[in-house]
C-alpha cells in the first residue's frame, strides 16, 4: 500500500526574489530576499504548517537553485521525493514589485521552458495520487505538454479512486482545481479558447474549484460571483469557491449550502501568497470536516496573515496564529513569524 498523504500538490515551483524595499520599481531596488515559490508548492507548505502531511509533485533544474528548493521543502516539512530535476532547463525565478495595498506585479522568468512543465505521465506515482486525501492541481499545469497529459492522467486516477470510494463507504477523496489563470503562459492561445476547453476537461474530474473572477471567467464564461459558482457546479465540482478580493469569498456547495464571507481586515504588506495560504487552510478545513462557512473564515484569516507579511512560503501561518486572528477579528502587519 502507498503511504497516505493528507495533501499532494502538483505543478509550479521556483525561486521568488522579492524586494526588501517596498514602494519602489525593480529598477531602483537594491536588495532582495530569496524564497521558495510556486503556487501549488506554497499550498503544500501552508498545509504542512497547519499540521498536515504533504508532498509536492514537480520538477526543477539541475542547478544550485534546484538544490535550494529541495532544502527549503525539507525545512518546511514537505516531502520532496517527487521533485525531480531536468537537465535541459534552469530552475525558474520570479521577481515582484511591492506597492501596497493592492499592486504587486509579477515577472516570471521561465524561458525557454519551465522544468515543472516537463512532468511526464510515466513518472507519476498514481497509487500515491489515488491514495492522497486531497490532490491539488492548477491551471498552469494544463498550458503545455507533457504537463497537460500528466495532469489529466492524475485527475483520471483521482476519479477512479473516488468512484471506488463512493461505491463503498465514507466520503471520497478531494480533488481541488486551483484555476490559477496566468495568461502569460498561454501566449499561443489568442482569445484563450484552448485554455477554456482544457479547464472544462479538468473540471469534470475535480470535486472542488477555487478561483477569482478572472479565473472563473476563463473556466466558465461567467464573471459574476453567483453565476460563476453555479457554472462551476454545473461543470462537475461539488464545491465552488469564488474569491472576490476586498469583497471576501463566496462558497457554494452542491448540497445547497452557501457561505458568503467578508474578508478579515488587514494592513497589507504584500498580497502575493495570500491565496496560497488560503488554499492550504482550505485543505486543512475540508480534511477536518468543518462546515463550509467555518472553512472559509479560517482560510480567509490564513490568507490575511500572509498578506500582512513580506514573504510567501516562510510567512505561512501556524494554527495558533490563525485562531488568534479569528478571535481578534483583524490582522496587523509585523506579527510574530512575519517574513523579513
Coordinates of C-alpha atoms in Angstrom, one line a residue:
X1 CA 0.0 0.0 0.0
X2 CA 1.3 3.5 -0.8
X3 CA 2.0 5.9 2.0
X4 CA -1.1 8.1 2.8
X5 CA -0.7 11.8 2.4
X6 CA -3.1 14.4 3.6
X7 CA -2.3 16.7 0.6
X8 CA -0.3 16.1 -2.6
X9 CA 0.1 19.2 -4.8
X10 CA 1.3 19.2 -8.4
X11 CA 2.7 21.9 -10.6
X12 CA 4.7 25.1 -10.4
X13 CA 7.8 25.6 -8.3
X14 CA 10.6 28.2 -8.4
X15 CA 12.6 30.8 -6.6
X16 CA 10.9 34.0 -5.5
X17 CA 13.2 37.0 -5.4
X18 CA 11.3 39.7 -3.5
X19 CA 12.4 43.3 -2.9
X20 CA 13.3 44.0 0.6
X21 CA 12.4 47.6 -0.2
X22 CA 8.7 48.3 -0.8
X23 CA 7.1 51.0 -2.9
X24 CA 10.0 51.0 -5.5
X25 CA 10.1 49.7 -9.1
X26 CA 12.6 46.9 -9.7
X27 CA 15.0 49.3 -11.5
X28 CA 15.5 51.1 -8.1
X29 CA 15.5 48.1 -5.8
X30 CA 19.0 47.2 -4.4
X31 CA 18.3 44.3 -2.1
X32 CA 16.2 41.1 -2.5
X33 CA 15.2 38.2 -0.3
X34 CA 15.3 34.6 -1.8
X35 CA 12.3 32.3 -1.0
X36 CA 10.7 29.1 -2.1
X37 CA 7.9 29.9 -4.5
X38 CA 5.3 28.5 -6.9
X39 CA 1.6 28.5 -6.0
X40 CA 1.0 24.7 -5.6
X41 CA 4.3 24.4 -3.7
X42 CA 3.3 27.2 -1.3
X43 CA -0.1 25.4 -0.8
X44 CA 1.8 22.3 0.3
X45 CA 3.9 24.5 2.7
X46 CA 0.8 26.2 4.1
X47 CA -1.0 22.8 4.8
X48 CA 2.2 21.5 6.4
X49 CA 2.3 24.5 8.7
X50 CA -1.2 23.5 9.8
X51 CA -0.1 20.0 10.7
X52 CA -0.9 18.2 7.5
X53 CA 1.3 15.5 5.9
X54 CA 2.1 17.0 2.5
X55 CA 4.1 16.3 -0.7
X56 CA 4.7 18.2 -3.9
X57 CA 5.0 16.7 -7.4
X58 CA 7.1 18.9 -9.6
X59 CA 10.5 19.4 -11.3
X60 CA 13.4 21.8 -11.0
X61 CA 16.5 22.5 -13.0
X62 CA 19.7 20.6 -12.1
X63 CA 21.3 23.6 -10.6
X64 CA 22.0 25.4 -7.4
X65 CA 18.5 27.0 -7.3
X66 CA 17.1 23.5 -7.6
X67 CA 19.2 22.4 -4.6
X68 CA 17.9 25.3 -2.7
X69 CA 14.3 24.4 -3.3
X70 CA 14.8 20.8 -2.1
X71 CA 16.5 22.2 1.1
X72 CA 13.6 24.6 1.7
X73 CA 10.9 21.9 1.1
X74 CA 12.5 19.7 3.7
X75 CA 12.8 22.6 6.2
X76 CA 9.1 23.3 5.8
X77 CA 8.2 19.6 6.3
X78 CA 7.1 19.0 2.7
X79 CA 8.0 15.6 1.2
X80 CA 10.2 16.2 -1.8
X81 CA 10.5 12.6 -3.1
X82 CA 8.6 13.5 -6.3
X83 CA 10.6 16.7 -7.0
X84 CA 13.0 15.6 -9.8
X85 CA 15.4 17.5 -11.9
X86 CA 15.5 18.4 -15.6
X87 CA 18.9 18.8 -17.4
X88 CA 17.7 20.9 -20.2
X89 CA 16.1 23.9 -18.4
X90 CA 17.0 26.1 -15.4
X91 CA 15.0 26.5 -12.3
X92 CA 12.5 29.3 -12.8
X93 CA 12.9 32.7 -11.0
X94 CA 10.1 35.1 -10.2
X95 CA 10.5 38.8 -9.3
X96 CA 7.8 41.1 -8.0
X97 CA 7.3 44.7 -7.2
X98 CA 5.6 45.7 -4.0
X99 CA 3.2 48.6 -4.0
X100 CA 0.8 48.1 -1.1
X101 CA -2.1 47.8 -0.7
X102 CA -3.1 46.2 -4.0
X103 CA -0.4 46.4 -6.7
X104 CA 2.1 43.6 -6.8
X105 CA 3.3 43.0 -10.4
X106 CA 5.0 39.6 -11.1
X107 CA 7.8 38.9 -13.5
X108 CA 8.2 35.3 -14.4
X109 CA 11.5 34.0 -15.8
X110 CA 10.6 30.6 -17.2
X111 CA 12.4 30.6 -20.5
X112 CA 12.9 28.7 -22.7
X113 CA 10.6 26.4 -20.7
X114 CA 10.0 25.7 -17.0
X115 CA 11.1 22.3 -15.7
X116 CA 7.7 22.0 -13.9
X117 CA 6.1 21.7 -17.4
X118 CA 8.2 18.7 -18.1
X119 CA 6.3 16.3 -15.8
X120 CA 5.6 13.1 -17.7
X121 CA 2.7 10.7 -17.2
X122 CA 5.1 7.8 -16.9
X123 CA 6.8 9.3 -13.9
X124 CA 3.7 9.7 -11.8
X125 CA 3.2 7.6 -8.7
X126 CA -0.5 7.0 -9.5
X127 CA -1.1 4.8 -6.4
X128 CA 0.1 7.6 -4.1
X129 CA -2.0 10.1 -6.0
X130 CA -5.1 7.9 -5.7
X131 CA -4.5 7.4 -2.0
X132 CA -4.0 11.1 -1.0
X133 CA -6.9 12.6 0.9
X134 CA -6.5 15.8 -1.1
X135 CA -4.9 16.2 -4.5
X136 CA -4.3 19.8 -5.6
X137 CA -3.5 20.8 -9.2
X138 CA -3.5 24.1 -11.1
X139 CA -4.5 25.6 -14.4
X140 CA -0.8 26.3 -15.2
X141 CA -0.2 22.6 -15.5
X142 CA -2.6 22.5 -18.5
X143 CA -0.8 25.1 -20.6
X144 CA 1.9 22.8 -22.2
X145 CA 2.9 19.3 -22.8
X146 CA 3.9 16.9 -21.3
X147 CA 2.5 18.5 -18.2
X148 CA -1.0 18.7 -19.6
X149 CA -1.2 14.9 -20.3
X150 CA 0.3 14.1 -16.9
X151 CA -2.1 16.4 -15.1
X152 CA -5.1 14.9 -16.8
X153 CA -3.8 11.4 -16.1
X154 CA -3.5 12.2 -12.4
X155 CA -7.1 13.6 -12.5
X156 CA -8.4 10.5 -14.1
X157 CA -6.7 8.4 -11.4
X158 CA -8.4 10.5 -8.8
X159 CA -11.8 10.0 -10.5
X160 CA -11.2 6.2 -10.4
X161 CA -10.3 6.4 -6.7
X162 CA -13.4 8.4 -6.0
X163 CA -15.7 6.0 -7.9
X164 CA -14.4 3.1 -5.8
X165 CA -14.7 5.1 -2.6
X166 CA -18.2 6.3 -3.2
X167 CA -19.2 2.8 -4.2
X168 CA -18.1 1.7 -0.8
X169 CA -18.4 3.6 2.5
X170 CA -17.4 7.1 3.6
X171 CA -16.6 10.2 1.6
X172 CA -14.4 10.1 -1.5
X173 CA -11.1 11.8 -1.8
X174 CA -11.0 15.5 -2.6
X175 CA -9.6 16.8 -5.9
X176 CA -9.0 20.6 -5.9
X177 CA -8.6 22.5 -9.1
X178 CA -6.9 25.8 -8.5
X179 CA -8.0 27.7 -11.6
X180 CA -4.7 29.7 -11.4
X181 CA -5.1 31.7 -14.6
X182 CA -1.7 33.1 -15.8
X183 CA -2.3 34.5 -19.3
X184 CA 1.5 34.9 -19.9
X185 CA 1.8 31.1 -20.0
X186 CA -0.8 30.8 -22.8
X187 CA 0.6 33.3 -25.4
X188 CA -0.1 30.9 -28.3
X189 CA -3.8 30.9 -27.5
X190 CA -5.3 34.3 -28.7
X191 CA -8.8 34.7 -27.1
X192 CA -8.0 31.6 -25.0
X193 CA -10.4 29.1 -26.5
X194 CA -7.9 26.3 -25.9
X195 CA -7.4 27.3 -22.3
X196 CA -11.1 27.3 -21.7
X197 CA -11.5 23.9 -23.2
X198 CA -8.7 22.4 -21.1
X199 CA -10.2 24.0 -18.0
X200 CA -13.6 22.4 -18.7
X201 CA -11.9 19.0 -19.3
X202 CA -10.2 19.2 -15.9
X203 CA -13.3 20.4 -14.1
X204 CA -15.0 17.2 -15.0
X205 CA -12.6 15.4 -12.6
X206 CA -12.5 17.9 -9.8
X207 CA -14.6 18.0 -6.6
X208 CA -13.5 21.5 -5.6
X209 CA -12.8 24.5 -7.8
X210 CA -11.1 27.7 -6.4
X211 CA -10.6 30.9 -8.4
X212 CA -11.0 34.6 -8.6
X213 CA -13.5 36.2 -11.0
X214 CA -11.0 36.4 -13.9
X215 CA -10.2 32.7 -13.5
X216 CA -13.8 31.8 -13.2
X217 CA -14.5 33.6 -16.5
X218 CA -11.8 31.5 -18.3
X219 CA -13.2 28.3 -16.8
X220 CA -16.9 29.0 -17.3
X221 CA -17.5 32.2 -19.2
X222 CA -19.1 33.8 -16.1
X223 CA -17.5 36.5 -14.0
X224 CA -20.3 37.5 -11.6
X225 CA -19.8 35.5 -8.3
X226 CA -23.1 33.6 -8.1
X227 CA -23.4 32.7 -11.8
X228 CA -19.7 31.7 -11.8
X229 CA -20.2 29.4 -8.8
X230 CA -23.3 27.8 -10.4
X231 CA -21.4 27.3 -13.6
X232 CA -18.6 25.6 -11.8
X233 CA -21.1 23.3 -10.1
X234 CA -22.6 22.5 -13.4
X235 CA -19.2 21.6 -14.8
X236 CA -18.9 18.8 -12.2
X237 CA -17.5 20.1 -8.9
X238 CA -19.2 19.7 -5.6
X239 CA -17.8 22.9 -4.0
X240 CA -17.2 26.2 -5.9
X241 CA -15.1 28.8 -4.1
X242 CA -15.1 32.2 -5.8
X243 CA -12.6 34.7 -4.5
X244 CA -13.8 38.3 -4.6
X245 CA -10.8 40.2 -3.3
X246 CA -11.8 43.0 -1.0
X247 CA -15.4 41.7 -1.1
X248 CA -14.4 38.4 0.5
X249 CA -15.1 34.9 -0.7
X250 CA -18.2 33.1 -1.9
X251 CA -18.5 29.3 -1.5
X252 CA -21.5 27.3 -2.9
X253 CA -21.9 23.6 -2.3
X254 CA -23.8 21.2 -4.5
X255 CA -26.0 20.4 -1.4
X256 CA -27.3 24.0 -1.4
X257 CA -25.0 25.4 1.3
X258 CA -23.9 28.9 0.7
X259 CA -21.2 30.9 2.6
X260 CA -20.6 34.5 1.6
X261 CA -17.8 35.5 3.9
X262 CA -16.3 39.0 4.2
X263 CA -12.5 39.4 4.3
X264 CA -10.6 39.8 7.6
X265 CA -9.4 43.4 8.0
X266 CA -5.6 43.5 7.3
X267 CA -2.9 46.1 6.8
X268 CA -1.5 44.7 3.5
X269 CA 2.3 44.5 3.1
X270 CA 2.4 42.0 0.2
X271 CA -0.7 40.4 -1.3
X272 CA 1.3 37.7 -3.1
X273 CA 1.0 34.3 -1.3
X274 CA -2.3 35.1 0.5
X275 CA -4.1 32.9 -2.0
X276 CA -1.7 30.0 -1.3
X277 CA -2.2 30.4 2.4
X278 CA -6.0 30.4 1.7
X279 CA -5.5 27.1 -0.3
X280 CA -3.5 25.3 2.4
X281 CA -6.1 26.3 5.0
X282 CA -8.9 25.3 2.7
X283 CA -7.4 21.8 2.5
X284 CA -7.0 21.7 6.3
X285 CA -10.6 22.7 7.0
X286 CA -12.1 20.3 4.4
X287 CA -10.0 17.5 5.8
X288 CA -11.2 18.4 9.3
X289 CA -14.8 18.1 8.1
X290 CA -15.8 21.6 9.1
X291 CA -18.9 23.3 7.8
X292 CA -18.4 25.4 4.8
X293 CA -18.6 28.8 6.5
X294 CA -16.1 27.8 9.1
X295 CA -13.6 26.6 6.4
X296 CA -14.0 29.9 4.5
X297 CA -13.5 32.1 7.6
X298 CA -10.4 30.1 8.6
X299 CA -8.9 30.2 5.1
X300 CA -9.6 34.0 4.9
X301 CA -7.7 34.5 8.1
X302 CA -4.7 32.5 6.9
X303 CA -4.6 34.5 3.7
X304 CA -4.9 37.8 5.6
X305 CA -2.0 36.8 7.8
X306 CA 0.3 36.2 4.8
X307 CA -0.9 39.5 3.2
X308 CA 0.4 41.3 6.3
X309 CA 3.9 39.8 5.7
X310 CA 6.6 40.4 3.0
X311 CA 7.4 36.8 2.0
X312 CA 5.2 33.9 0.9
X313 CA 6.5 30.4 2.0
X314 CA 8.1 31.4 5.3
X315 CA 5.1 33.6 6.1
X316 CA 2.6 30.7 6.1
X317 CA 0.8 30.8 9.5
X318 CA 0.7 28.2 12.2
X319 CA -2.7 27.1 13.7
X320 CA -2.4 29.3 16.8
X321 CA -1.8 32.4 14.6
X322 CA -5.0 31.7 12.6
X323 CA -7.0 31.1 15.7
X324 CA -5.7 34.4 17.3
X325 CA -6.5 36.4 14.2
X326 CA -10.1 35.0 14.2
X327 CA -10.5 35.9 17.8
X328 CA -9.2 39.4 17.3
X329 CA -11.2 39.8 14.1
X330 CA -8.4 41.5 12.2
X331 CA -4.7 41.1 11.3
X332 CA -2.0 43.7 11.6
X333 CA 1.5 43.8 10.0
X334 CA 4.5 42.7 11.9
X335 CA 3.1 39.8 13.8
X336 CA 5.4 37.0 15.1
X337 CA 6.7 34.9 12.3
X338 CA 6.4 37.6 9.7
X339 CA 8.8 37.5 6.7
X340 CA 11.8 39.7 6.6

